[in-house]
Tab-separated table of C-alpha atoms in Angstrom:
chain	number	residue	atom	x	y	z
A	1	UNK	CA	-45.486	22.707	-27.058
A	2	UNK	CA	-42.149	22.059	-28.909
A	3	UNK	CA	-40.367	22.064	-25.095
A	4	UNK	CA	-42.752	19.538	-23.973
A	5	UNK	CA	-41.931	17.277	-26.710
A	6	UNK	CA	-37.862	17.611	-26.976
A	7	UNK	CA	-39.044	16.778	-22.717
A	8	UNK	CA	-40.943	13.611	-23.627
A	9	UNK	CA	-38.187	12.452	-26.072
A	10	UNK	CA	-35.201	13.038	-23.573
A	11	UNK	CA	-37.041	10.712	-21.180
A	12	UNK	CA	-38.168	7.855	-23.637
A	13	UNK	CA	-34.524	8.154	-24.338
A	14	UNK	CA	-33.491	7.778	-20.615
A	15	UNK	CA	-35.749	5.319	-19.967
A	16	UNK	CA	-35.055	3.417	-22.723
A	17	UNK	CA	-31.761	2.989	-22.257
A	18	UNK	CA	-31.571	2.258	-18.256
A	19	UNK	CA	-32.853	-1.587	-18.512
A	20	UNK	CA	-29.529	-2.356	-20.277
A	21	UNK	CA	-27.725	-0.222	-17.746
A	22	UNK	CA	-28.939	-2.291	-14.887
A	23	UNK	CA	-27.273	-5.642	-16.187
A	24	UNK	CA	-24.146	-4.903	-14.240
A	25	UNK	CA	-20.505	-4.860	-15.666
A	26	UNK	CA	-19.855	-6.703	-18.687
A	27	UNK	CA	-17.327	-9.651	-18.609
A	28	UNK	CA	-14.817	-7.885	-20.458
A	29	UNK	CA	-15.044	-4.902	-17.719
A	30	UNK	CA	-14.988	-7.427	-14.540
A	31	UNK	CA	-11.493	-8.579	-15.864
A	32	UNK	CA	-10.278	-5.134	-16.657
A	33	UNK	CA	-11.121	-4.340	-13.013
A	34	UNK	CA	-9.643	-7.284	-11.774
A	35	UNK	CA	-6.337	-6.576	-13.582
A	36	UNK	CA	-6.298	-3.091	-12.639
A	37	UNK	CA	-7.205	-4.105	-9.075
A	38	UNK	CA	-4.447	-7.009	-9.171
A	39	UNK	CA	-1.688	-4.350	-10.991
A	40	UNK	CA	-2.274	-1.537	-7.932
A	41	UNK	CA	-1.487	-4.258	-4.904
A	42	UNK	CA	2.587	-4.874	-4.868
A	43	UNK	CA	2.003	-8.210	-2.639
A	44	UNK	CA	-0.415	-9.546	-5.789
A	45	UNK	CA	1.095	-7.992	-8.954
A	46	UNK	CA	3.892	-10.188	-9.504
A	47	UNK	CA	2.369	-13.768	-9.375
A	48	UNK	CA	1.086	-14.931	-13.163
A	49	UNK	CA	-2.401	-15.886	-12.630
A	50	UNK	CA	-4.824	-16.297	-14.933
A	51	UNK	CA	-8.510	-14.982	-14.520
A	52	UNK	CA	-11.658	-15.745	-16.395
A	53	UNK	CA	-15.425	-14.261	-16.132
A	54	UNK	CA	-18.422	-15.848	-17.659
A	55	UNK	CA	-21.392	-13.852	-16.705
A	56	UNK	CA	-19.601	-12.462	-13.520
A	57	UNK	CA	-18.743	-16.142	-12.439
A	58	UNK	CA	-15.031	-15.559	-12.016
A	59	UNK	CA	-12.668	-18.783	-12.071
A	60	UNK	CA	-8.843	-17.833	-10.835
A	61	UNK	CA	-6.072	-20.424	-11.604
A	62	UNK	CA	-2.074	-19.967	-10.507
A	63	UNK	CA	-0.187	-19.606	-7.894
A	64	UNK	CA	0.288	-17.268	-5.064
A	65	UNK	CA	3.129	-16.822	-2.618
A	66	UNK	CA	1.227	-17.391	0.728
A	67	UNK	CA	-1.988	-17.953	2.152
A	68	UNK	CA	-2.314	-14.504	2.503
A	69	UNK	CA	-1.555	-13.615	-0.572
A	70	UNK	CA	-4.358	-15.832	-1.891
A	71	UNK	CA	-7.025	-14.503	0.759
A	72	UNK	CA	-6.301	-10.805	-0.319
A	73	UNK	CA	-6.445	-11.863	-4.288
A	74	UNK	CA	-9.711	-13.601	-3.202
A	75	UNK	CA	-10.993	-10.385	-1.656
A	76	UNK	CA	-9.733	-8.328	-4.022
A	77	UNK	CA	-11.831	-10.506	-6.422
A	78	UNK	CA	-15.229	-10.925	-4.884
A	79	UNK	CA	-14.826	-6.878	-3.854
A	80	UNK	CA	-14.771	-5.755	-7.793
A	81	UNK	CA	-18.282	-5.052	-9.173
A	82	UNK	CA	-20.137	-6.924	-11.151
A	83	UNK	CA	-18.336	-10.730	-9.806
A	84	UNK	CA	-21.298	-13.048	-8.809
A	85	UNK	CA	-19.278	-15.688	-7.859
A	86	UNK	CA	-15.821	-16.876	-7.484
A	87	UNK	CA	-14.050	-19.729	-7.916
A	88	UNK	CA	-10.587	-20.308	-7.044
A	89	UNK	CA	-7.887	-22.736	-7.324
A	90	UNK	CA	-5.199	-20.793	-6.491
């Protein structure tokens, strides 16, 4: 009996902590993961751009080199987890 119940509490314990699990990244953790991202690519990392998240809604502001340099930082950015949307004026 006592196995079944140490069981039974493991799972309520699972379960009850997967619904806050399945909210995605928080916004602090989107822009860690953006910086990290940004910090790792040598054509991005040495622009000064600012990034902001509000409930994965992620609004970038700066300045960039090159087109291409703002379509890869714009990738970069919609490819991190947890970003809903993006908006850029870059």
């Amino acid at each position: 009996m006592r196995r079944t119940g140490s069981t039974f509490s493991c799972l309520v314990l699972c379960l009850g902590f997967t619904p806050a699990c399945t909210h995605g990244p928080t916004d602090a953790t989107i822009l860690s993961a953006i910086d990290a991202r940004v910090l790792r690519e040598p054509a991005l990392n040495s622009y000064s751009l600012r990034v902001e998240s509000q409930g994965g809604a992620v609004t970038l502001t700066g300045a960039v080199g090159s087109d291409e340099a703002k379509i890869a930082l714009e990738n970069l950015v919609r490819g991190t987890a947890g970003v809903k949307s993006l908006t850029s004026a870059v």
